[in-house]
Short mmCIF file of C-alpha atoms in Angstrom, two decimals:
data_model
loop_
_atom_site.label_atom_id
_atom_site.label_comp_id
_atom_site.label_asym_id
_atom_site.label_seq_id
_atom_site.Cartn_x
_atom_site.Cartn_y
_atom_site.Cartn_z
CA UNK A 194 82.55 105.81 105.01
CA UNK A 195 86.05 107.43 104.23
CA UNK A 196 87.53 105.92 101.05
CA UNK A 197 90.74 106.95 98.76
CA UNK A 198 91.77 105.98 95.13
CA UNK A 199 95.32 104.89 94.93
CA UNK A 200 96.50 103.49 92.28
CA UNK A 201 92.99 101.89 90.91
CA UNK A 202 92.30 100.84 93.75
CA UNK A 203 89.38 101.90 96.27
CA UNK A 204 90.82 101.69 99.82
CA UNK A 205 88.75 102.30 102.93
CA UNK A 206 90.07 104.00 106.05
CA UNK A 207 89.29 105.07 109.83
CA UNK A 208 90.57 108.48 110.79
CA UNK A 209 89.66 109.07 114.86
CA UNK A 210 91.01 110.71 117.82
CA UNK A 211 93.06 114.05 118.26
CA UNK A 212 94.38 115.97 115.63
CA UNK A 213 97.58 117.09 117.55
CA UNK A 214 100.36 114.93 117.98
CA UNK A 215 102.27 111.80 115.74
CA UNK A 216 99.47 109.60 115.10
CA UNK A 217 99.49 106.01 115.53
CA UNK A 218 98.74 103.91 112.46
CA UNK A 219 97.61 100.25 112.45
CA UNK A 220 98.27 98.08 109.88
CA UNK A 221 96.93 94.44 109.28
CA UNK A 222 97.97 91.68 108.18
CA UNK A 223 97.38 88.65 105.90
CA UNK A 224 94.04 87.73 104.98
CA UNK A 225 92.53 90.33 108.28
CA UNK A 226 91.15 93.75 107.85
CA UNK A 227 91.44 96.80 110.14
CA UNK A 228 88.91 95.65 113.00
CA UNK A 229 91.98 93.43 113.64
CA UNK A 230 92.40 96.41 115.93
CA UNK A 231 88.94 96.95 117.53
CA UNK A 232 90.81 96.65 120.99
CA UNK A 233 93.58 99.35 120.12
CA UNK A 234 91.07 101.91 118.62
CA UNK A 235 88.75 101.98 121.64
CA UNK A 236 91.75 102.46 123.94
CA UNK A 237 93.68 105.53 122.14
CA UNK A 238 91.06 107.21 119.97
CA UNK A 239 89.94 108.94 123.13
CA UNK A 240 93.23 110.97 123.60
CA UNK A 241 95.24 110.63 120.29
CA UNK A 242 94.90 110.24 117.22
CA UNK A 243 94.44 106.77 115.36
CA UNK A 244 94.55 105.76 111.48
CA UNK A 245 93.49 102.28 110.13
CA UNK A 246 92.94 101.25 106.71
CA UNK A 247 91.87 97.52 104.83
CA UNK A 248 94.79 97.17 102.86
CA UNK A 249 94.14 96.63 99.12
CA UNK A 250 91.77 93.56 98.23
CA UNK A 251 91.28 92.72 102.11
CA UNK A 252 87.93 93.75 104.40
CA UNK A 253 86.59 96.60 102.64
CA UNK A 254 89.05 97.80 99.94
CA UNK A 255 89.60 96.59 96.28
CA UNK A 256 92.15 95.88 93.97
CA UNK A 257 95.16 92.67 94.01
CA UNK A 258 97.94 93.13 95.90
CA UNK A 259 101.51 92.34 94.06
CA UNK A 260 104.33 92.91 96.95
CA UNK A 261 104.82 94.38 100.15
CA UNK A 262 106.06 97.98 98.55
CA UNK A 263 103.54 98.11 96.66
CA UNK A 264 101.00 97.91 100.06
CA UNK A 265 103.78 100.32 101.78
CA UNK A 266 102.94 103.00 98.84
CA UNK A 267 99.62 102.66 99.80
CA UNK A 268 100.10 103.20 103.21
CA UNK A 269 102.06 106.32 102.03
CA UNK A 270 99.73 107.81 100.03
CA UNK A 271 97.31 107.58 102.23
CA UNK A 272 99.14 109.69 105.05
CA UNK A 273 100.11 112.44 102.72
CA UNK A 274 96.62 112.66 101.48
CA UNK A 275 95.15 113.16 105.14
CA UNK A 276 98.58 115.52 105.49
CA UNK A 277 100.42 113.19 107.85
CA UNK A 278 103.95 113.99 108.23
CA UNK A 279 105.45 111.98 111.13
CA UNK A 280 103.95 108.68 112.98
CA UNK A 281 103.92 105.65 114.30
CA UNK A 282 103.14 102.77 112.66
CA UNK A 283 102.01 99.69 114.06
CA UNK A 284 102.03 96.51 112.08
CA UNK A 285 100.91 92.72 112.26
CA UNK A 286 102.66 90.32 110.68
CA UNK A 287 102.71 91.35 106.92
CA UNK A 288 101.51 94.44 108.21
CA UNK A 289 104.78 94.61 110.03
CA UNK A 290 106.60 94.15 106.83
CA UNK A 291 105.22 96.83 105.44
CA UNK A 292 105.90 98.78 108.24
CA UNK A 293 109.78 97.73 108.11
CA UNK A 294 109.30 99.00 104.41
CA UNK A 295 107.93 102.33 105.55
CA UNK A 296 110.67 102.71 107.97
CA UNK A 297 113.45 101.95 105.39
CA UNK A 298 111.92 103.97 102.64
CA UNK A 299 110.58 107.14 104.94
CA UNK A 300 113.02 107.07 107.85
CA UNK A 301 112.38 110.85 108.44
CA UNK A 302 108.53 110.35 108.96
CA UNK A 303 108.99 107.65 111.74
CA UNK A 304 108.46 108.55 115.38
CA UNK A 305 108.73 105.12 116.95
CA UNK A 306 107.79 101.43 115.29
CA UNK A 307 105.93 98.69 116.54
CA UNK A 308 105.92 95.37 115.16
CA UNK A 309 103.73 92.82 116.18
CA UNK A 310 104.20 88.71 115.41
CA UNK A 311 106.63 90.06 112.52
CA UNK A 312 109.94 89.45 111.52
CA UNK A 313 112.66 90.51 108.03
CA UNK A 314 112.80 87.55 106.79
CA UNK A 315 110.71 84.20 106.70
CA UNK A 316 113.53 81.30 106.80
CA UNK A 317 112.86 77.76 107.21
CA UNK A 318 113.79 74.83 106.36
CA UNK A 319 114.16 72.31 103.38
CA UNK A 320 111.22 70.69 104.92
CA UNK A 321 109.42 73.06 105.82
CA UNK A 322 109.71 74.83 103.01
CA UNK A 323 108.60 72.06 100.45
CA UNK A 324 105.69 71.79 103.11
CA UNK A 325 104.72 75.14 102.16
CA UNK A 326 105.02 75.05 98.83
CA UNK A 327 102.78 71.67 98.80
CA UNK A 328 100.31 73.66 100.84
CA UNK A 329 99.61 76.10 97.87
CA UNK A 330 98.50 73.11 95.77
CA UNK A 331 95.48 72.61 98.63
CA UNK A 332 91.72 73.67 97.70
CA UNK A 333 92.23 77.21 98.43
CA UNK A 334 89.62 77.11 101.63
CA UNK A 335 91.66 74.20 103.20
CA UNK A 336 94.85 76.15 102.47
CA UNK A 337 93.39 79.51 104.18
CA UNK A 338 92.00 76.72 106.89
CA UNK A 339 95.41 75.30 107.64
CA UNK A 340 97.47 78.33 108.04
CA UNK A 341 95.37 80.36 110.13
CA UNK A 342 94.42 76.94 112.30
CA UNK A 343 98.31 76.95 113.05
CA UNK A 344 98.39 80.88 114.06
CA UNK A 345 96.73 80.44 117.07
CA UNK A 346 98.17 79.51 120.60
CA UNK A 347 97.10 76.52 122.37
CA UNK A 348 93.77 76.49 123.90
CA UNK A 349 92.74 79.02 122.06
CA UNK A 350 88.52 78.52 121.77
CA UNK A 351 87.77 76.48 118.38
CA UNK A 352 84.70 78.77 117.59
CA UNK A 353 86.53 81.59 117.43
CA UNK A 354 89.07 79.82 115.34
CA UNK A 355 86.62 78.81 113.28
CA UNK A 356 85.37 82.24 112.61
CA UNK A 357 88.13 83.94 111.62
CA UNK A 358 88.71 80.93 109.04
CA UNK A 359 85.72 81.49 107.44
CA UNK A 360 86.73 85.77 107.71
CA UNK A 361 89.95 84.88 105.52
CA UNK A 362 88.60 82.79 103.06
CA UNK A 363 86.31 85.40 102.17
CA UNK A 364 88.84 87.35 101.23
CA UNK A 365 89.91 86.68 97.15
CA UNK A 366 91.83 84.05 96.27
CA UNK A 367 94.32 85.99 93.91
CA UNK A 368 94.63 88.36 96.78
CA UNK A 369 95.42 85.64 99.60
CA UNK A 370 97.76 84.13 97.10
CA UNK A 371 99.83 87.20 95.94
CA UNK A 372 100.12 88.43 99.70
CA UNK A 373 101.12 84.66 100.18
CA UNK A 374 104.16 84.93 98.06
CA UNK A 375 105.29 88.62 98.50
CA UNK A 376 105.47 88.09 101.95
CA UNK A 377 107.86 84.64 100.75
CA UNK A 378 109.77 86.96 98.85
CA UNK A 379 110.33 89.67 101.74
CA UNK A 380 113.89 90.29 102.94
CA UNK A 381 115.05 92.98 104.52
CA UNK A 382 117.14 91.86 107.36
CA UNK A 383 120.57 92.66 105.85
CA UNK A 384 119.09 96.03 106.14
CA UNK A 385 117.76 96.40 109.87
CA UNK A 386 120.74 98.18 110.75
CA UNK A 387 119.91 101.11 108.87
CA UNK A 388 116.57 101.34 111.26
CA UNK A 389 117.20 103.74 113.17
CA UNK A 390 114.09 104.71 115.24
CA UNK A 391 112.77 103.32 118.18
CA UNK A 392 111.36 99.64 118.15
CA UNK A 393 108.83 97.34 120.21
CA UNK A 394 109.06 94.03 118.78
CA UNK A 395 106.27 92.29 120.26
CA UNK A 396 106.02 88.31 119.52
CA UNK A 397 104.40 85.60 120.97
CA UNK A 398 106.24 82.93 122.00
CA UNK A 399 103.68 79.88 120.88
CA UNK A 400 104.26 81.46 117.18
CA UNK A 401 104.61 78.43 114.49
CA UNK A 402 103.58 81.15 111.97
CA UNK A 403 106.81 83.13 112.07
CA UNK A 404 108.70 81.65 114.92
CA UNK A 405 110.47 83.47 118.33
CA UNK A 406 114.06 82.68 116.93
CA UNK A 407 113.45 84.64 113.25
CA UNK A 408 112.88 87.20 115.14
CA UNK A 409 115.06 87.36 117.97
CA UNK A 410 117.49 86.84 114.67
CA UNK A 411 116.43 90.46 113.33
CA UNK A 412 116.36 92.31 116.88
CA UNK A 413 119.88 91.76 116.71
CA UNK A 414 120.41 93.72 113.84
CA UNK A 415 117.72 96.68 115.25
CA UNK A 416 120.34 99.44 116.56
CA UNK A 417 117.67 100.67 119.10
CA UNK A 418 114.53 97.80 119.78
CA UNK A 419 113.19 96.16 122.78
CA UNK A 420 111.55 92.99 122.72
CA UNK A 421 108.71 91.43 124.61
CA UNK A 422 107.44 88.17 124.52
CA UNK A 423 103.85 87.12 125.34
CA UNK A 424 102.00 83.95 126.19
CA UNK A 425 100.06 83.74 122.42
CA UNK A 426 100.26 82.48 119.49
CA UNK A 427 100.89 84.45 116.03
CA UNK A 428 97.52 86.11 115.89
CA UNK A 429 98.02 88.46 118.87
CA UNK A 430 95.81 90.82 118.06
CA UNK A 431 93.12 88.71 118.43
CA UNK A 432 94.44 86.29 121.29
CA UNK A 433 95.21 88.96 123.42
CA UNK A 434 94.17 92.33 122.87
CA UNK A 435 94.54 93.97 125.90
CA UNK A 436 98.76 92.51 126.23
CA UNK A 437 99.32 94.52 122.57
CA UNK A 438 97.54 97.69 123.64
CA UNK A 439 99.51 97.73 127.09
CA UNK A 440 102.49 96.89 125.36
CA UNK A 441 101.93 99.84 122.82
CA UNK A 442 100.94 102.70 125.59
CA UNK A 443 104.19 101.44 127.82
CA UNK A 444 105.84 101.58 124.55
CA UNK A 445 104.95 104.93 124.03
CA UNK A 446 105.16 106.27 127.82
CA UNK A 447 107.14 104.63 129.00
CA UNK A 448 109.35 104.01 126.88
CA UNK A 449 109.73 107.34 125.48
CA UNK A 450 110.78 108.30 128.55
CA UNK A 451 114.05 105.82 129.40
CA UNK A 452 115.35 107.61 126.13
CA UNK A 453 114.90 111.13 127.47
CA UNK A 454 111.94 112.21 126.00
CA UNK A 455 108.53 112.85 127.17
CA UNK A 456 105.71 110.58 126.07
CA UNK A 457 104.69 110.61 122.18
CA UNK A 458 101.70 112.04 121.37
#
């Protein structure tokens, strides 16, 4: 099983597909790991090529996270190591964060973005935000329980639910916690603008997580994105695989063709 050492930390990785072309890169998000994107990696691993990695302390990697650049230098290293110069990246949620960090920090080395259930900036209100902050004082399993409960769309099957409760509280505490607030202290909306590349934001419109309005607030700062909405909740990797790989290959068909271009890959 591929690993790399970054920074003290052991990080696994899946490297499949094609070695021609800007690969696509799949990043996770908050408490998942990369079979978050089972779906995606059956579908384009046959004709291009695909990277996904656990980020640090999640599924099979190690080491405590401490902010979102800190997970976007991972990302980084691990793309120069396997001598990855352009791509795509492909992020949910926090993994979208980082992949708005990648973008900022590496514009040069971004074909096209994708970013799934994921927005700038998480803004709320008073409320709401003392409601969070109370939620942190929870038993940790009944925090992990209540957040991801509320990520789902309605109707989604409790089982399932169930299951990928018990997935994220397996994963560390100081881990879920430190993701918990760097993704709090994320802002980069004031700097959208300077995103320059192509951009599929992809949201569903049941999301309580990170709501349809926060980001419909950033796409208006995105000087080239196109938005679709789907019938999910926040965890649309999971609710509906098959609407964020057809929303990806349009994306990058598609897509890549209404802006003169033929399709990436």
């Amino acid at each position: 099983m591929p690993h790399i050492e970054v920074g003290g930390a052991r990080l696994r990785f899946d490297d499949e597909g094609r070695r021609d072309g800007v690969p696509l890169v799949f990043i996770h998000g908050w408490t998942a790991d990369r079979h978050r994107w089972d779906h995606q990696m059956a579908h384009f691993a046959p004709h291009r090529r695909v990277i996904r990695l656990d980020l640090r302390g999640h599924g099979e990697s190690e080491g405590v996270p401490r902010t979102i650049d800190e997970l976007a230098d991972d990302v980084r290293v691990l793309l120069d190591r396997l001598d990855v110069d352009r791509f795509v990246p492909v992020g949910h949620s926090m993994g979208g964060m980082i992949a708005q960090r990648l973008a900022l920090g590496h514009p040069e080395r971004i074909e096209r973005m994708v970013l799934v259930g994921s927005i700038s900036r998480m803004t709320y209100s008073r409320g709401r935000g003392l409601l969070m902050a109370v939620s942190t004082l929870l038993p940790f399993r009944l925090f992990v329980s209540a957040n991801i409960h509320r990520a789902f769309g309605p109707g989604h099957p409790r089982e399932e639910v169930r299951a990928y409760v018990r997935a994220s509280a397996a994963t560390p505490r100081e881990v879920v916690m430190r993701c918990y607030d760097a993704m709090r202290a994320f802002d980069v909306l004031d700097r959208v603008g300077e995103i320059r590349t192509p951009t599929l934001l992809l949201h569903g419109y049941h999301d309580i997580q990170l709501p349809v309005s926060q980001m419909l607030r950033m796409a208006k700062g995105y000087p080239d994105a196109v938005v679709r909405i789907v019938d999910a909740g926040h965890e649309l990797p999971v609710e509906d695989p098959a609407a964020v790989t057809a929303a990806v290959e349009w994306f990058l068909t598609a897509g890549a063709q209404r802006d003169g271009a033929g399709p990436v890959g």
